Amino acid sequence: MAASKAPLPSIKVLYEDNHMIAVVKPPGIPSQEDESGDPDMLTLIKEDLKERHNKPGNVFLGLVHRLDRQVGGVMVFAKTSKGASRLSESVRNRSFGKTYMCVVHGSPAAAKAQLRHYIRKDAKRNQVTVYNAPAAEAKEAILDYAVIDSQGSRSLVAIRLHTGRPHQIRAQMAHIGCPLVADRKYGAPATSGVTDPALWSTSISVPHPVSKESMLFRSLPFGSAAWTWWTPSQLEQAANWFIKEG
């Protein structure tokens, strides 16, 4: 008798129209198909659209940005080629706004600051190196952060990205001496009860690809014990910090 397959994860839809769909990615699911062969967001949403809308044949779905496999939170996909082109252009011209929250070891020296570094990716190791000054093949990486609360040796931090480099938040926070909790790749110690880096995509703001209306999609974290160290109001404060700041 064949072993039964694990049930596919349920994907929460935040918004959908003819041109785009915004969803909440659960932690542990790849953004797109990878060598693991595990269910991925692109495939899961295509299958969902095909079933819900009773569509024959292949369903178009455009991947315009990614989240690391371990990271959960808001993702936006395009449902048409026009939507994909215009959303991708929003990513390139930085009108595709992204905020996150994370839990780090320690606390940054400044409660609020902008970090500007240069990041070079080693594809073989799937890891990046951070430099303080321009370096060969390194790309500029910029983010704003604000410490929302500190409890002993850990802090809850709100993040606004200005660039979307690989592992950017993880690497930049580690570079200033505050690696994300459970992020062993970037120097964090093992943390009991937490297996994945404590990072969540809290919001995406973007002009609608057709109407140009300003769209905002939000999500609060779940799934990791790291989020239970903070009150719901603190998580809300972290999620809203850079939305309020503008």
Short mmCIF file of C-alpha atoms in Angstrom, two decimals:
data_model
loop_
_atom_site.label_atom_id
_atom_site.label_comp_id
_atom_site.label_asym_id
_atom_site.label_seq_id
_atom_site.Cartn_x
_atom_site.Cartn_y
_atom_site.Cartn_z
CA MET A 1 0.00 0.00 0.00
CA ALA A 2 1.47 3.37 -1.03
CA ALA A 3 2.23 5.87 1.71
CA SER A 4 -0.30 8.67 1.91
CA LYS A 5 0.90 12.11 0.87
CA ALA A 6 0.99 14.96 3.36
CA PRO A 7 -1.92 17.36 2.83
CA LEU A 8 -1.07 20.42 0.75
CA PRO A 9 -0.86 23.63 2.75
CA SER A 10 -3.76 26.05 2.61
CA ILE A 11 -2.83 29.38 0.99
CA LYS A 12 -4.67 32.46 2.29
CA VAL A 13 -5.71 34.89 -0.45
CA LEU A 14 -5.58 38.55 0.58
CA TYR A 15 -6.71 40.04 -2.73
CA GLU A 16 -7.44 38.88 -6.26
CA ASP A 17 -8.60 40.43 -9.52
CA ASN A 18 -8.05 39.72 -13.21
CA HIS A 19 -4.45 40.94 -13.19
CA MET A 20 -2.93 40.11 -9.79
CA ILE A 21 -3.27 38.01 -6.67
CA ALA A 22 -1.83 38.68 -3.19
CA VAL A 23 -1.43 35.78 -0.79
CA VAL A 24 0.18 34.78 2.50
CA LYS A 25 3.07 32.36 1.97
CA PRO A 26 3.41 29.86 4.84
CA PRO A 27 6.98 29.31 6.07
CA GLY A 28 8.73 26.27 4.63
CA ILE A 29 7.36 26.47 1.09
CA PRO A 30 9.65 27.46 -1.81
CA SER A 31 8.55 30.46 -3.86
CA GLN A 32 9.06 28.42 -7.03
CA GLU A 33 10.02 24.86 -7.93
CA ASP A 34 13.46 23.84 -6.69
CA GLU A 35 15.59 20.72 -6.49
CA SER A 36 13.67 19.44 -3.45
CA GLY A 37 10.60 18.72 -5.55
CA ASP A 38 8.41 19.94 -2.66
CA PRO A 39 5.17 21.82 -3.36
CA ASP A 40 5.98 25.45 -4.23
CA MET A 41 3.95 28.66 -4.19
CA LEU A 42 3.85 29.15 -7.96
CA THR A 43 2.53 25.63 -8.57
CA LEU A 44 0.11 25.64 -5.63
CA ILE A 45 -1.49 28.92 -6.68
CA LYS A 46 -1.74 27.83 -10.32
CA GLU A 47 -3.53 24.66 -9.22
CA ASP A 48 -5.82 26.67 -6.94
CA LEU A 49 -6.72 29.14 -9.70
CA LYS A 50 -7.39 26.32 -12.13
CA GLU A 51 -9.72 24.60 -9.67
CA ARG A 52 -11.53 27.68 -8.32
CA HIS A 53 -12.06 29.26 -11.71
CA ASN A 54 -12.58 25.99 -13.58
CA LYS A 55 -9.88 26.85 -16.13
CA PRO A 56 -8.85 24.28 -18.75
CA GLY A 57 -5.23 23.92 -19.82
CA ASN A 58 -2.31 25.86 -18.40
CA VAL A 59 -2.89 28.80 -16.07
CA PHE A 60 -0.62 31.85 -16.41
CA LEU A 61 0.97 33.04 -13.18
CA GLY A 62 3.94 35.41 -13.08
CA LEU A 63 6.52 35.34 -10.29
CA VAL A 64 7.62 38.96 -9.77
CA HIS A 65 9.52 38.59 -6.47
CA ARG A 66 10.61 35.85 -4.07
CA LEU A 67 10.79 35.00 -0.40
CA ASP A 68 13.32 32.59 1.07
CA ARG A 69 11.85 29.15 1.69
CA GLN A 70 11.94 29.57 5.50
CA VAL A 71 10.27 33.01 5.37
CA GLY A 72 6.51 33.50 5.45
CA GLY A 73 4.27 36.47 4.72
CA VAL A 74 2.86 38.56 1.90
CA MET A 75 3.62 37.68 -1.72
CA VAL A 76 2.16 39.16 -4.91
CA PHE A 77 1.85 37.28 -8.22
CA ALA A 78 0.71 38.42 -11.66
CA LYS A 79 -2.23 36.72 -13.38
CA THR A 80 -1.59 38.21 -16.83
CA SER A 81 1.49 38.94 -18.91
CA LYS A 82 0.63 42.66 -18.78
CA GLY A 83 0.38 42.43 -14.99
CA ALA A 84 3.70 40.59 -14.81
CA SER A 85 5.46 43.21 -16.93
CA ARG A 86 4.13 46.16 -14.94
CA LEU A 87 4.63 44.60 -11.50
CA SER A 88 8.19 43.67 -12.48
CA GLU A 89 8.76 47.27 -13.54
CA SER A 90 7.50 48.39 -10.11
CA VAL A 91 10.12 46.13 -8.52
CA ARG A 92 12.83 47.64 -10.74
CA ASN A 93 11.86 51.27 -10.11
CA ARG A 94 11.40 50.64 -6.37
CA SER A 95 7.71 51.56 -6.24
CA PHE A 96 7.14 48.00 -5.01
CA GLY A 97 7.37 48.67 -1.25
CA LYS A 98 8.24 45.84 1.14
CA THR A 99 8.28 45.76 4.92
CA TYR A 100 9.28 42.93 7.25
CA MET A 101 9.68 42.15 10.90
CA CYS A 102 12.39 40.02 12.45
CA VAL A 103 13.69 38.89 15.81
CA VAL A 104 17.43 39.38 16.28
CA HIS A 105 20.06 38.52 18.86
CA GLY A 106 21.11 41.58 20.82
CA SER A 107 20.02 45.08 19.90
CA PRO A 108 21.46 47.45 17.27
CA ALA A 109 23.49 50.38 18.62
CA ALA A 110 20.93 52.85 17.24
CA ALA A 111 17.21 52.36 17.85
CA LYS A 112 16.47 53.54 14.27
CA ALA A 113 18.84 53.79 11.33
CA GLN A 114 19.42 53.14 7.66
CA LEU A 115 21.90 50.43 6.68
CA ARG A 116 23.77 50.81 3.39
CA HIS A 117 26.13 48.00 2.41
CA TYR A 118 27.27 46.07 -0.66
CA ILE A 119 26.31 42.41 -1.08
CA ARG A 120 27.92 39.72 -3.21
CA LYS A 121 26.28 36.32 -3.59
CA ASP A 122 28.12 33.00 -3.74
CA ALA A 123 25.66 30.87 -5.71
CA LYS A 124 27.48 27.62 -4.92
CA ARG A 125 27.11 28.14 -1.17
CA ASN A 126 23.79 30.02 -1.44
CA GLN A 127 25.23 32.62 0.89
CA VAL A 128 26.14 36.29 0.61
CA THR A 129 29.03 38.41 1.83
CA VAL A 130 28.46 41.97 3.06
CA TYR A 131 30.94 44.80 2.47
CA ASN A 132 30.98 48.30 3.90
CA ALA A 133 32.29 49.79 0.64
CA PRO A 134 31.84 48.98 -3.06
CA ALA A 135 33.45 45.67 -4.03
CA ALA A 136 33.77 43.62 -7.21
CA GLU A 137 30.44 42.06 -8.26
CA ALA A 138 28.77 43.38 -5.09
CA LYS A 139 25.43 45.23 -5.37
CA GLU A 140 24.25 48.06 -3.16
CA ALA A 141 21.85 46.97 -0.39
CA ILE A 142 19.78 49.52 1.55
CA LEU A 143 17.25 49.05 4.35
CA ASP A 144 15.74 51.03 7.21
CA TYR A 145 15.16 49.42 10.59
CA ALA A 146 13.48 50.36 13.87
CA VAL A 147 13.76 48.46 17.15
CA ILE A 148 10.22 47.95 18.47
CA ASP A 149 11.10 46.19 21.75
CA SER A 150 13.98 44.40 23.45
CA GLN A 151 13.71 41.55 25.92
CA GLY A 152 17.04 40.61 27.45
CA SER A 153 19.26 39.38 24.64
CA ARG A 154 16.66 39.61 21.84
CA SER A 155 14.93 42.41 19.96
CA LEU A 156 11.87 42.73 17.73
CA VAL A 157 12.78 44.84 14.70
CA ALA A 158 10.71 46.40 11.90
CA ILE A 159 12.38 46.57 8.47
CA ARG A 160 11.72 48.56 5.30
CA LEU A 161 13.61 47.38 2.23
CA HIS A 162 14.82 49.80 -0.43
CA THR A 163 16.58 47.10 -2.45
CA GLY A 164 15.81 43.41 -2.79
CA ARG A 165 19.14 41.59 -2.61
CA PRO A 166 19.44 37.87 -1.79
CA HIS A 167 19.35 37.26 1.98
CA GLN A 168 19.60 41.03 2.41
CA ILE A 169 17.94 41.44 5.81
CA ARG A 170 19.57 38.33 7.22
CA ALA A 171 23.05 39.31 6.06
CA GLN A 172 22.89 43.03 6.89
CA MET A 173 21.55 42.48 10.41
CA ALA A 174 24.23 39.84 11.03
CA HIS A 175 26.86 42.26 9.69
CA ILE A 176 26.01 44.78 12.42
CA GLY A 177 26.24 42.09 15.09
CA CYS A 178 22.53 41.21 15.34
CA PRO A 179 21.88 37.96 13.45
CA LEU A 180 18.30 36.79 13.14
CA VAL A 181 17.27 34.24 15.75
CA ALA A 182 17.86 30.70 14.42
CA ASP A 183 19.70 31.95 11.31
CA ARG A 184 22.61 29.54 11.59
CA LYS A 185 23.81 30.38 8.06
CA TYR A 186 24.66 33.92 9.21
CA GLY A 187 26.15 33.15 12.59
CA ALA A 188 23.22 32.86 14.99
CA PRO A 189 23.51 30.29 17.78
CA ALA A 190 21.01 27.45 18.04
CA THR A 191 17.77 28.52 19.73
CA SER A 192 15.57 25.98 21.48
CA GLY A 193 12.18 25.64 19.82
CA VAL A 194 13.04 27.80 16.78
CA THR A 195 14.33 26.17 13.60
CA ASP A 196 13.95 28.83 10.88
CA PRO A 197 15.25 32.42 10.75
CA ALA A 198 12.75 34.68 12.53
CA LEU A 199 11.76 36.82 9.54
CA TRP A 200 8.30 37.71 8.15
CA SER A 201 7.07 39.67 5.13
CA THR A 202 4.56 42.01 6.78
CA SER A 203 3.42 44.19 3.89
CA ILE A 204 3.68 44.94 0.19
CA SER A 205 2.55 48.26 -1.29
CA VAL A 206 2.43 48.62 -5.06
CA PRO A 207 0.58 50.55 -7.78
CA HIS A 208 -2.07 48.34 -9.37
CA PRO A 209 -0.65 47.16 -12.72
CA VAL A 210 -3.66 48.48 -14.65
CA SER A 211 -5.61 51.05 -12.60
CA LYS A 212 -2.45 52.45 -10.91
CA GLU A 213 -4.42 52.57 -7.64
CA SER A 214 -2.18 52.29 -4.57
CA MET A 215 -2.55 48.77 -3.17
CA LEU A 216 -1.48 47.63 0.31
CA PHE A 217 -1.43 44.02 1.51
CA ARG A 218 -0.55 43.05 5.11
CA SER A 219 0.12 39.93 7.14
CA LEU A 220 1.08 39.15 10.73
CA PRO A 221 3.45 36.27 11.50
CA PHE A 222 2.60 32.77 12.65
CA GLY A 223 4.23 29.35 12.84
CA SER A 224 7.39 30.10 14.84
CA ALA A 225 7.82 30.24 18.60
CA ALA A 226 9.89 33.40 18.07
CA TRP A 227 6.70 35.40 17.44
CA THR A 228 5.12 34.23 20.71
CA TRP A 229 7.80 36.11 22.68
CA TRP A 230 6.00 39.35 21.83
CA THR A 231 2.47 40.58 22.51
CA PRO A 232 -0.03 40.90 19.65
CA SER A 233 0.12 44.69 20.05
CA GLN A 234 3.92 44.65 19.67
CA LEU A 235 3.63 42.56 16.50
CA GLU A 236 1.02 45.01 15.19
CA GLN A 237 3.34 47.92 16.02
CA ALA A 238 6.20 46.27 14.13
CA ALA A 239 3.96 45.52 11.14
CA ASN A 240 2.63 49.08 10.99
CA TRP A 241 5.79 51.03 11.84
CA PHE A 242 6.97 51.93 8.36
CA ILE A 243 3.43 52.16 7.01
CA LYS A 244 2.79 54.92 9.54
CA GLU A 245 6.19 56.46 8.95
CA GLY A 246 5.50 56.67 5.22
#
